[in-house]
Coordinates of C-alpha atoms in Angstrom, one line a residue:
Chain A
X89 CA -22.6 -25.3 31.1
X90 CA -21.6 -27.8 28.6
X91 CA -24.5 -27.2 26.5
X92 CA -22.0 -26.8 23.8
X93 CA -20.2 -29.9 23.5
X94 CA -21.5 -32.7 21.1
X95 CA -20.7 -36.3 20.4
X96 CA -19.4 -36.3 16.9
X97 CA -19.1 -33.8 14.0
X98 CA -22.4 -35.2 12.6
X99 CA -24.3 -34.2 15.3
X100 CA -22.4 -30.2 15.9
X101 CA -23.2 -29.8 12.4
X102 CA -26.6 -29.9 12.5
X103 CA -28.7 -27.2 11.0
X104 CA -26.1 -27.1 8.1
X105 CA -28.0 -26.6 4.9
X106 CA -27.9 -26.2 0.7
X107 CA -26.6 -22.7 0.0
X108 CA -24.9 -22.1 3.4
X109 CA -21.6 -20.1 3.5
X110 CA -19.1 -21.7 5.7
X111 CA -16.1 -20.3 6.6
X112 CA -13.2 -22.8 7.4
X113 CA -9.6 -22.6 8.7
X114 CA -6.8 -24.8 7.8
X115 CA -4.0 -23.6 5.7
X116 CA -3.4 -26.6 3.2
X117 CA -3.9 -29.7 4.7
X118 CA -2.7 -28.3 8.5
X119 CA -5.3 -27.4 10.9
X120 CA -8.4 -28.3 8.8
X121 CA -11.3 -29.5 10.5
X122 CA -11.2 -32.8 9.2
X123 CA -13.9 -34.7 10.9
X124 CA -16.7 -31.7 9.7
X125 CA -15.6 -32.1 6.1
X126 CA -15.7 -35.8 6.4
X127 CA -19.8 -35.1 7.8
X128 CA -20.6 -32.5 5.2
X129 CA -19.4 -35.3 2.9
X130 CA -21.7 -37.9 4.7
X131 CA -24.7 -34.9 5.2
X132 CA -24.4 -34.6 1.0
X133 CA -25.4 -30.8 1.6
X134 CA -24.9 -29.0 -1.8
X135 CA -24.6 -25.8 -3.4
X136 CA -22.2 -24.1 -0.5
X137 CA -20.1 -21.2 -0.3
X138 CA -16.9 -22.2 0.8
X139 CA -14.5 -19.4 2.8
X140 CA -11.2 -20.8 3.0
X141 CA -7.7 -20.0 2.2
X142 CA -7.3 -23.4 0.3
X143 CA -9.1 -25.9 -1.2
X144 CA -7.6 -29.0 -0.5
X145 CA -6.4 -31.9 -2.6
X146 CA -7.9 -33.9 -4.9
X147 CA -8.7 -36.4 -2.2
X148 CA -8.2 -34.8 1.2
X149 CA -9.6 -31.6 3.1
X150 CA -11.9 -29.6 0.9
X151 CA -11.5 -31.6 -1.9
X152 CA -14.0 -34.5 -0.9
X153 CA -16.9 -32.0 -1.1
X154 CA -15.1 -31.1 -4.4
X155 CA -15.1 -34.6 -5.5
X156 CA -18.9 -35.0 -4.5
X157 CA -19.9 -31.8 -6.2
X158 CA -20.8 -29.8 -2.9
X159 CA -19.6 -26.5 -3.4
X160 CA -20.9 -23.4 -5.7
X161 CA -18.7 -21.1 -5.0
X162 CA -15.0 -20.6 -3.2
X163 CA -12.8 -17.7 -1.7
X164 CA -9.7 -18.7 -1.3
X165 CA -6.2 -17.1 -2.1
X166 CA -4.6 -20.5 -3.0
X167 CA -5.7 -23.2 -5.1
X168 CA -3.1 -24.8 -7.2
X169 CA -2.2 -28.5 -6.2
X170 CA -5.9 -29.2 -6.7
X171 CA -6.6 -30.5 -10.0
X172 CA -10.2 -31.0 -10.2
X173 CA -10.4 -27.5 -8.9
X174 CA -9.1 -26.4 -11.6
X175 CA -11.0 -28.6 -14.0
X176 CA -14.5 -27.5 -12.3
X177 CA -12.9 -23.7 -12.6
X178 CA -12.3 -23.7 -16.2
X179 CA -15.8 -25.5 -16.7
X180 CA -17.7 -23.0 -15.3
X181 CA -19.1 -25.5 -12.9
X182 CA -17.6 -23.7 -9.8
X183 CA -17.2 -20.0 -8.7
X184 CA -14.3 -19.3 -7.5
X185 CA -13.4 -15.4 -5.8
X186 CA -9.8 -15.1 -5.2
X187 CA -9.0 -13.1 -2.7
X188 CA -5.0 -11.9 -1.2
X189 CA -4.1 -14.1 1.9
X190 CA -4.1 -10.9 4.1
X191 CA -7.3 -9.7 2.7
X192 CA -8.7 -13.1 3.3
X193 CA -7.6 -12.6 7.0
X194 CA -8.8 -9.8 7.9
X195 CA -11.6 -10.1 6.3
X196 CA -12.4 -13.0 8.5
X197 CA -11.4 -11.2 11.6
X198 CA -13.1 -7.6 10.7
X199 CA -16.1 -10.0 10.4
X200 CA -16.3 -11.5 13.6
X201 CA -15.4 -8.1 15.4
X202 CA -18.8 -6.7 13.8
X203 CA -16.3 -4.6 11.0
X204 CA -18.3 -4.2 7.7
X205 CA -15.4 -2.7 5.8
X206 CA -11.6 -1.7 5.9
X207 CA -9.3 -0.3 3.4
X208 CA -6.1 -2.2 2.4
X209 CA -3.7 -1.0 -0.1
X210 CA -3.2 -5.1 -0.9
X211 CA -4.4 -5.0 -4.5
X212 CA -4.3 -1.7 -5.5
X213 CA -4.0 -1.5 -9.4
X214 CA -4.6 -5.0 -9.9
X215 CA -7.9 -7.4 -11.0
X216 CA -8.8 -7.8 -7.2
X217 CA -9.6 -3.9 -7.3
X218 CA -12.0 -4.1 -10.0
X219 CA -15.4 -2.6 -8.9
X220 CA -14.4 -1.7 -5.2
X221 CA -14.1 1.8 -3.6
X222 CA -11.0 3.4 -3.5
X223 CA -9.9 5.9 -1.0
X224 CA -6.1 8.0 -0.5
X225 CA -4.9 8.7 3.2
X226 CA -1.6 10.3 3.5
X227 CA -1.3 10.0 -0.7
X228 CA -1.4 6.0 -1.1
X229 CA -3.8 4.6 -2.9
X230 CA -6.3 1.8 -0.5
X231 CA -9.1 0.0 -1.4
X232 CA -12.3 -1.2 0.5
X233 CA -12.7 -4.8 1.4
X234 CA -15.7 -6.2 3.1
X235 CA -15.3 -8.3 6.0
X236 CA -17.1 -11.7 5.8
X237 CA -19.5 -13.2 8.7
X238 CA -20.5 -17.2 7.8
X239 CA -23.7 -19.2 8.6
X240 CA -21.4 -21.5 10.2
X241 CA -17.8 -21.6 10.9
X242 CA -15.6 -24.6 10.7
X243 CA -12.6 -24.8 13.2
X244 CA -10.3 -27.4 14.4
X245 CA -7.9 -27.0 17.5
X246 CA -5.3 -28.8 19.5
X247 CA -7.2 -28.9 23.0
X248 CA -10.6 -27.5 23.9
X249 CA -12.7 -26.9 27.2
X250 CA -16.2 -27.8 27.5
X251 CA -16.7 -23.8 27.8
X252 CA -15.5 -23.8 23.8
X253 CA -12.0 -22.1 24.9
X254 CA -9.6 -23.1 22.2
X255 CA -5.2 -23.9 21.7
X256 CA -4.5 -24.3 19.1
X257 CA -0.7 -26.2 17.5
X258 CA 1.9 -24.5 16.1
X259 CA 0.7 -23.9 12.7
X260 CA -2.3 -25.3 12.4
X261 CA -3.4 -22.2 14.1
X262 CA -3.3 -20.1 10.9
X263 CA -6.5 -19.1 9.8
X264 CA -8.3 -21.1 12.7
X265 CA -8.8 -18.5 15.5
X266 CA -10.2 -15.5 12.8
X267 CA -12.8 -18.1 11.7
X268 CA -13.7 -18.9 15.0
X269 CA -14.9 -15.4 15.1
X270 CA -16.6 -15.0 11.7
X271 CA -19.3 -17.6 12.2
X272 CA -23.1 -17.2 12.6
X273 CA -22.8 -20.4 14.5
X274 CA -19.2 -21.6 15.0
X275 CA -18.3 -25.4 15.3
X276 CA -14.7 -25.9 16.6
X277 CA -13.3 -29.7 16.4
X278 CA -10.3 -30.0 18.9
X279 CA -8.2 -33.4 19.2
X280 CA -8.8 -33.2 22.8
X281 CA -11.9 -32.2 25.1
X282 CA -11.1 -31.4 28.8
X283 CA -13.2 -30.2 31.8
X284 CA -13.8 -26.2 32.0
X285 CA -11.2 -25.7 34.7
X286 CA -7.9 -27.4 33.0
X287 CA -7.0 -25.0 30.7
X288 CA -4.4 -22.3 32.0
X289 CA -5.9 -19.1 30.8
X290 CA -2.7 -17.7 30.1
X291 CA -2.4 -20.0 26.9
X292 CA -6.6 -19.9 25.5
X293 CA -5.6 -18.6 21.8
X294 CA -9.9 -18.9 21.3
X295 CA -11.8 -17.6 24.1
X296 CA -14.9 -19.7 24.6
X297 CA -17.8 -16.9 23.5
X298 CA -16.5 -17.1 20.0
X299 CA -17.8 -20.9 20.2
X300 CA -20.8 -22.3 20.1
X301 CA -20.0 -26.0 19.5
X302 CA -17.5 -28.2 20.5
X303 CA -16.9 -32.1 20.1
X304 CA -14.0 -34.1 20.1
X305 CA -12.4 -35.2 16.7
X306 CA -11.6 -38.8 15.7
X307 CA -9.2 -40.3 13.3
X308 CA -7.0 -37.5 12.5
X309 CA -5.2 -38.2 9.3
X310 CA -2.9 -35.0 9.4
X311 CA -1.6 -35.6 5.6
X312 CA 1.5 -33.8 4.7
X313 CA 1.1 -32.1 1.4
X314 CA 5.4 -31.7 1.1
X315 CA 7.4 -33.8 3.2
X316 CA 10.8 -32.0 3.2
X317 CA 13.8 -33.7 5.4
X318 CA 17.0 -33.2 6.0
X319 CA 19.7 -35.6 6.7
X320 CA 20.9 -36.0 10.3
Chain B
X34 CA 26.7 -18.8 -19.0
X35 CA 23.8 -16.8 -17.2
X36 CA 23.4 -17.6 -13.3
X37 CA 22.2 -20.6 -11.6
X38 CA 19.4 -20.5 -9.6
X39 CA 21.5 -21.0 -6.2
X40 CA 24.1 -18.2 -7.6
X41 CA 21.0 -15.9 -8.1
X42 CA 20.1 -17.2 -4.3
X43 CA 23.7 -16.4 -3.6
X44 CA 23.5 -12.9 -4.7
X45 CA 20.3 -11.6 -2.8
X46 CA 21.7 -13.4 0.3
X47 CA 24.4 -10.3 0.0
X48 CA 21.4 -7.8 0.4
X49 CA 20.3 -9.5 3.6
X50 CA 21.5 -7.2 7.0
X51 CA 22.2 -8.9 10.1
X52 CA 18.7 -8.1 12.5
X53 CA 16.3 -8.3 9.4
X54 CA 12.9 -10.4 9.3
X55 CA 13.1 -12.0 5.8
X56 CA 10.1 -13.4 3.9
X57 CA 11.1 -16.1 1.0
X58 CA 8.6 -17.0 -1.4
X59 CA 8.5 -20.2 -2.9
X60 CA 11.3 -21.1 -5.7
X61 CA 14.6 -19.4 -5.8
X62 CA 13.6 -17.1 -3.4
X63 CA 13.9 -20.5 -0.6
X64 CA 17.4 -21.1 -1.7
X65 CA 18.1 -17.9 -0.3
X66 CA 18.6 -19.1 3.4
X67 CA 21.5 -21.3 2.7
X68 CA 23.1 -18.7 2.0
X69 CA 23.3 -16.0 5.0
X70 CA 26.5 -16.4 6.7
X71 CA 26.3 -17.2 10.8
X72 CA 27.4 -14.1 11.8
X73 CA 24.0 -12.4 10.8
X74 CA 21.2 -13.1 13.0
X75 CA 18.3 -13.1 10.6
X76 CA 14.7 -14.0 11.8
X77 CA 12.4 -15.8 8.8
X78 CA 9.0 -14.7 8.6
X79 CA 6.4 -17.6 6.9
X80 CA 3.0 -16.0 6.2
X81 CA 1.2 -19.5 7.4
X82 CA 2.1 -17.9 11.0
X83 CA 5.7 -18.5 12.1
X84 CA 8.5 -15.7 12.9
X85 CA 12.0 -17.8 13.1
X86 CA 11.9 -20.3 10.3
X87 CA 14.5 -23.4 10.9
X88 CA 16.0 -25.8 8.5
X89 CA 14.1 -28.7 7.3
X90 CA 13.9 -31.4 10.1
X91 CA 15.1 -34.9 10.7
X92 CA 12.6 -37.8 9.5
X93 CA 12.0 -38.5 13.0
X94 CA 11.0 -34.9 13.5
X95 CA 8.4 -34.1 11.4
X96 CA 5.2 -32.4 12.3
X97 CA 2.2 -32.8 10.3
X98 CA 1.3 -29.0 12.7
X99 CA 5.0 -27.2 11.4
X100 CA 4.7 -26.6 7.9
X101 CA 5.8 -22.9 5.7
X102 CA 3.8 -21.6 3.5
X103 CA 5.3 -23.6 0.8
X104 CA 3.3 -26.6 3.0
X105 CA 6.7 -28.3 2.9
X106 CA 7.3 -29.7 7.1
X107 CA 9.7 -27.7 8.7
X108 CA 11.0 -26.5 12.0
X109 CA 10.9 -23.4 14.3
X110 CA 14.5 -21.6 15.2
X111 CA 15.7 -20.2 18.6
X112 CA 13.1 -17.6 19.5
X113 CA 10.7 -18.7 16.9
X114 CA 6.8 -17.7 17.6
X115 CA 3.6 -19.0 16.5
X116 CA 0.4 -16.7 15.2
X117 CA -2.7 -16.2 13.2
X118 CA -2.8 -15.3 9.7
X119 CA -4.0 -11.7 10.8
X120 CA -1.2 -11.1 12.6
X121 CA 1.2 -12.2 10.1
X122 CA -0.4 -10.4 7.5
X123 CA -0.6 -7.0 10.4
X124 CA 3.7 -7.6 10.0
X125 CA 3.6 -7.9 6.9
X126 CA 1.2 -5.6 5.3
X127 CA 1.9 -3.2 8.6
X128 CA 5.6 -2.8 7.2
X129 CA 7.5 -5.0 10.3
X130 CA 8.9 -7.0 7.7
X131 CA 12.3 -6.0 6.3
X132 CA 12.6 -7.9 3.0
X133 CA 10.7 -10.1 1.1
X134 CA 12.2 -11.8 -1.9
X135 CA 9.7 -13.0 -4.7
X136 CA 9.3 -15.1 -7.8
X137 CA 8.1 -13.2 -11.0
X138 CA 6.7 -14.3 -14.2
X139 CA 6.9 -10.6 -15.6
X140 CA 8.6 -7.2 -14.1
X141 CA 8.2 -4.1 -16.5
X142 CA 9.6 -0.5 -16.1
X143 CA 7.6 0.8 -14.1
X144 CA 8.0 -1.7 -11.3
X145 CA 4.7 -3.8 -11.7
X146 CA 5.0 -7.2 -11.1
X147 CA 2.8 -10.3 -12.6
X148 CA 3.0 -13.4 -11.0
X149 CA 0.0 -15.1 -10.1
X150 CA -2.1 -15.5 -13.1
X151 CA -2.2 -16.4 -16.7
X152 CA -5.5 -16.4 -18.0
X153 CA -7.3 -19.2 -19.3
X154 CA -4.5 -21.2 -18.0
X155 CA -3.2 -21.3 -14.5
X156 CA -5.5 -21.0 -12.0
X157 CA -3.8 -21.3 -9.1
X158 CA -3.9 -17.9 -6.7
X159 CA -1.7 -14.8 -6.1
X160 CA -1.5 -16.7 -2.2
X161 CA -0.1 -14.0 0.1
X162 CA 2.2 -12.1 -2.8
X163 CA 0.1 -9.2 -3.3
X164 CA 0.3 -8.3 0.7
X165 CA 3.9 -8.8 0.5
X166 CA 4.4 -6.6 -2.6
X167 CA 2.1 -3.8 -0.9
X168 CA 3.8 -4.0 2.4
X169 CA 7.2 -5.1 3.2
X170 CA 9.8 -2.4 3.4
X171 CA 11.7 -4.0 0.8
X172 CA 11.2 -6.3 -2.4
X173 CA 13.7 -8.2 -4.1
X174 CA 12.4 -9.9 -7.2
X175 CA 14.4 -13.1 -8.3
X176 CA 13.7 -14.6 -11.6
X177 CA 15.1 -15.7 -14.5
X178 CA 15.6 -12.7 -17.2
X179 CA 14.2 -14.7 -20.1
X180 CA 11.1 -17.4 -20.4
X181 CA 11.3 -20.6 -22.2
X182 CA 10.8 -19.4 -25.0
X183 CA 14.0 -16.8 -24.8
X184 CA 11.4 -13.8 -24.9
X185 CA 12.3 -11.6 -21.9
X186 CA 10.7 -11.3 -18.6
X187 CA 11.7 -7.7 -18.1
X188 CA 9.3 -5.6 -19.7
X189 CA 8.1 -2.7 -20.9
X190 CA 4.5 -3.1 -19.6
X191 CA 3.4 -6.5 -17.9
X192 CA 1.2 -8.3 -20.0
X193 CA -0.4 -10.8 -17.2
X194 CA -2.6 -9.4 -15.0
X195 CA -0.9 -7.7 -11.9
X196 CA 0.2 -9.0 -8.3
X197 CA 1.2 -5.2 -7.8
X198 CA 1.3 -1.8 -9.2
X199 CA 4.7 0.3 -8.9
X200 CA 6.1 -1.8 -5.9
X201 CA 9.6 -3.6 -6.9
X202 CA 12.9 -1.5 -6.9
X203 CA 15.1 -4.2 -7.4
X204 CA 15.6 -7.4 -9.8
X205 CA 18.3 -10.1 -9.7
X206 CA 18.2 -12.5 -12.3
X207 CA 20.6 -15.3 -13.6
X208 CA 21.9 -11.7 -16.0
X209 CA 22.5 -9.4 -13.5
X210 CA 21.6 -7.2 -10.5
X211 CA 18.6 -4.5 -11.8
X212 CA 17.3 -1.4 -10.1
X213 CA 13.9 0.0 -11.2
X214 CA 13.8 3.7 -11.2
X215 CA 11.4 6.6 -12.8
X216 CA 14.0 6.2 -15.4
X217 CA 13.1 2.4 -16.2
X218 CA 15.5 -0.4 -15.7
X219 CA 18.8 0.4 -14.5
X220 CA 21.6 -2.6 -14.8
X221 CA 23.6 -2.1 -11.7
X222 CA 25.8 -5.6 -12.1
X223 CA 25.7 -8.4 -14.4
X224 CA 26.8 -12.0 -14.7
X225 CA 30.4 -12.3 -14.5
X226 CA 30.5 -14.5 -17.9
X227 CA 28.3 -11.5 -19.7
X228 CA 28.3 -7.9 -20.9
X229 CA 26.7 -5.7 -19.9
X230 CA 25.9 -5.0 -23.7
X231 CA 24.1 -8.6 -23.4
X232 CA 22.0 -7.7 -20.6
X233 CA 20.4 -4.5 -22.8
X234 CA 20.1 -7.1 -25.6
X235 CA 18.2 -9.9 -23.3
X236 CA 15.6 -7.0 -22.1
X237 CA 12.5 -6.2 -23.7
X238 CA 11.6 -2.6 -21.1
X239 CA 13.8 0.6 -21.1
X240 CA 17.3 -0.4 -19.4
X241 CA 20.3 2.0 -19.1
X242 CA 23.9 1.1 -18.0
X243 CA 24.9 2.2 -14.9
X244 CA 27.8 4.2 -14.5
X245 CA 29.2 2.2 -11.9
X246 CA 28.3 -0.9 -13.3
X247 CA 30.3 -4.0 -12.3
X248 CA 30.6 -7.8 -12.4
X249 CA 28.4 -9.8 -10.0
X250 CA 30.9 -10.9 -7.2
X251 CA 29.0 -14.0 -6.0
X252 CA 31.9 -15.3 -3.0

């Protein structure tokens, strides 16, 4: 039964190679699987297809395999407050699809649920509907977006089971559970790893078949991209 | 003296109705907030995956796991909820959210809006604006009417590539309140320290003078 649950990120990640697409949740730096992009980092695999709303800082999240040269090829909706990003962009060193946050979603999600295709009218008349099929229902304009399935997928969550079900934190659920779904092989990192049995099933956000490797994180930096008080 | 940016915050806070869910982007359209009066019960919507937006928090309350889509830490409000980005994005591009107030870098005539891209230059992403332009029931665009240059924002065909085609109805700038019809621009209010007659001279696209049109009342 807990043939999915491994020591440490290295070891859940194996089988990750050059040229993989991995599809990642996070949104900024909250709820990204840190301790898999710290491994991928350590692993040195290159040439990877990144699927992931954002793409880090210059020296946090997806920005270490940045840094290190890893990735070929991003689709993300957001990448500003990444300036090497943008240098490797405007080089021509990096690919770089953008695709609309919703799109990018459901894209995900239409992906794991064994979707091919759905029509959005997100886009419509703009650069992202270049070369795509359009279609009118009921006289608006949609076009048709592919969903996207991963070699691996990259998750982190608040509290895990040994089964792989998943609860996730506020919002550092974001992206997290539609990526569970979308991968080949799906890797979810969770700051804590209890017995199958603990969780109420009421609150699973992930249920456990969408998982096929679980550890238990380490270190958790958590940065805060915009710290924004107020005054008591 | 044109608007400042909270008086243009001021302004849309009038077209907010007491039971809407609200989407701010980032910018002006975040100002916004402080200005709905108590009496409305208004529900935020943040595309990262909360419904019921609070104020910022205390220092000793911030949570690296409660951030907007802005990233900046924040907190969740009475009856707040938590969620994916798919079902954010099924409210928002499904047409459950009321209003969502934008940036803009250009608005033209015809209601296209350009705000995520100048080529060759920023690269940054259109983030969730184009499923907010193509979804919500209602778009208020706040921006200033003129760039730094003084060359107006208000065109008569967007030069930068498009977030959305044919999608915004209404403008409010630091110049004046603008509806967009078939007819092109249509000045509706302006600043209280202009002219009307200014407004048509500060805009680049087609504007006429409504026949009702009146000061901004900003109180």
């Amino acid at each position: 039964m807990s043939r999915k649950v491994y020591s440490d990120a290295m070891s859940a990640l194996n089988g990750v190679s050059d040229g993989m697409t991995l599809v990642i949740g996070g949104f900024g730096l909250c709820g990204i699987p840190e301790n898999c992009i710290g491994a991928l980092r350590e692993m040195g695999v290159k040439g990877l297809t990144c699927v992931s709303n954002n793409a880090g800082v210059d020296d946090f999240g997806l920005g270490l395999l940045l840094q290190n040269r890893q990735i070929k090829k991003m689709l993300s909706s957001y990448v500003g407050e990444n300036a090497l990003f943008e240098k490797q962009y405007l080089s021509g060193e990096l690919e770089l699809e953008f695709v609309p946050q919703g799109t990018l979603a459901e894209r995900m999600r239409a992906g794991g649920a064994g979707i091919p295709g759905f029509f959005t009218a997100t886009g419509v008349g703009t650069k992202v509907a270049e070369g795509k099929e359009t279609r009118t229902f009921d006289g608006r304009e949609y076009i048709l977006e592919r969903g996207i399935v991963g070699d691996y997928a990259l998750v982190k969550a608040w509290k895990g089971d040994k089964f792989g079900n998943l609860i996730y934190r506020k919002t550092a659920r974001n992206f997290n559970p539609l990526a569970a779904t979308a991968g080949k092989i799906t890797v979810a990192e969770v700051e804590e790893l209890v017995e199958i049995g603990e969780l109420d099933p009421d609150e699973v956000h992930t249920p456990g078949v969408f998982v096929q490797r679980i550890f238990q994180g380490k270190n958790y930096q958590k940065r805060i991209e915009q710290l924004t008080v107020r005054k008591g | 003296m044109p608007l400042t940016r909270e008086q243009i915050a001021q302004r849309i806070a009038q077209e907010v109705e007491d039971g809407f869910v609200v989407n701010l982007g980032i910018g002006i359209p975040t100002l916004v907030a402080n200005y709905i009066p108590s009496n409305k019960f208004v529900m935020f919507q943040s595309e990262n995956g909360l419904l019921g937006m609070g104020p910022y928090p205390l220092e000793k309350d911030v949570d690296p796991d409660l951030i907007n889509a802005g990233k900046q830490t924040v907190t969740a409000a009475k009856g707040a909820s938590f969620f994916s980005s798919a079902d954010s994005f099924a409210m928002i591009r499904g047409g459950h959210v009321d209003l969502t107030v934008l940036g803009a870098m250009e608005v033209d005539e015809e209601g296209n809006i350009a705000n995520w891209m100048v080529p060759g230059k920023m690269v940054k992403g259109m983030g969730g604006a184009m499923d907010l332009v193509a979804g919500a029931r209602r778009v208020i665009v706040a921006m200033q009417h003129a760039d730094k240059t003084g060359a107006s924002k208000l065109r008569k065909k967007c030069t930068l590539p498009l977030t959305g085609r044919k999608c915004i109805t209404k403008i409010v700038s630091d110049y004046g309140v603008i509806e967009v019809t078939p007819q092109g621009f249509v000045l509706k209010e302006y600043a209280p320290d202009l002219s009307p007659e200014k407004v048509l001279d500060a805009t680049e696209g087609k504007m006429t003078i409504a026949p009702d049109v009146k000061p901004m009342r900003l109180a």
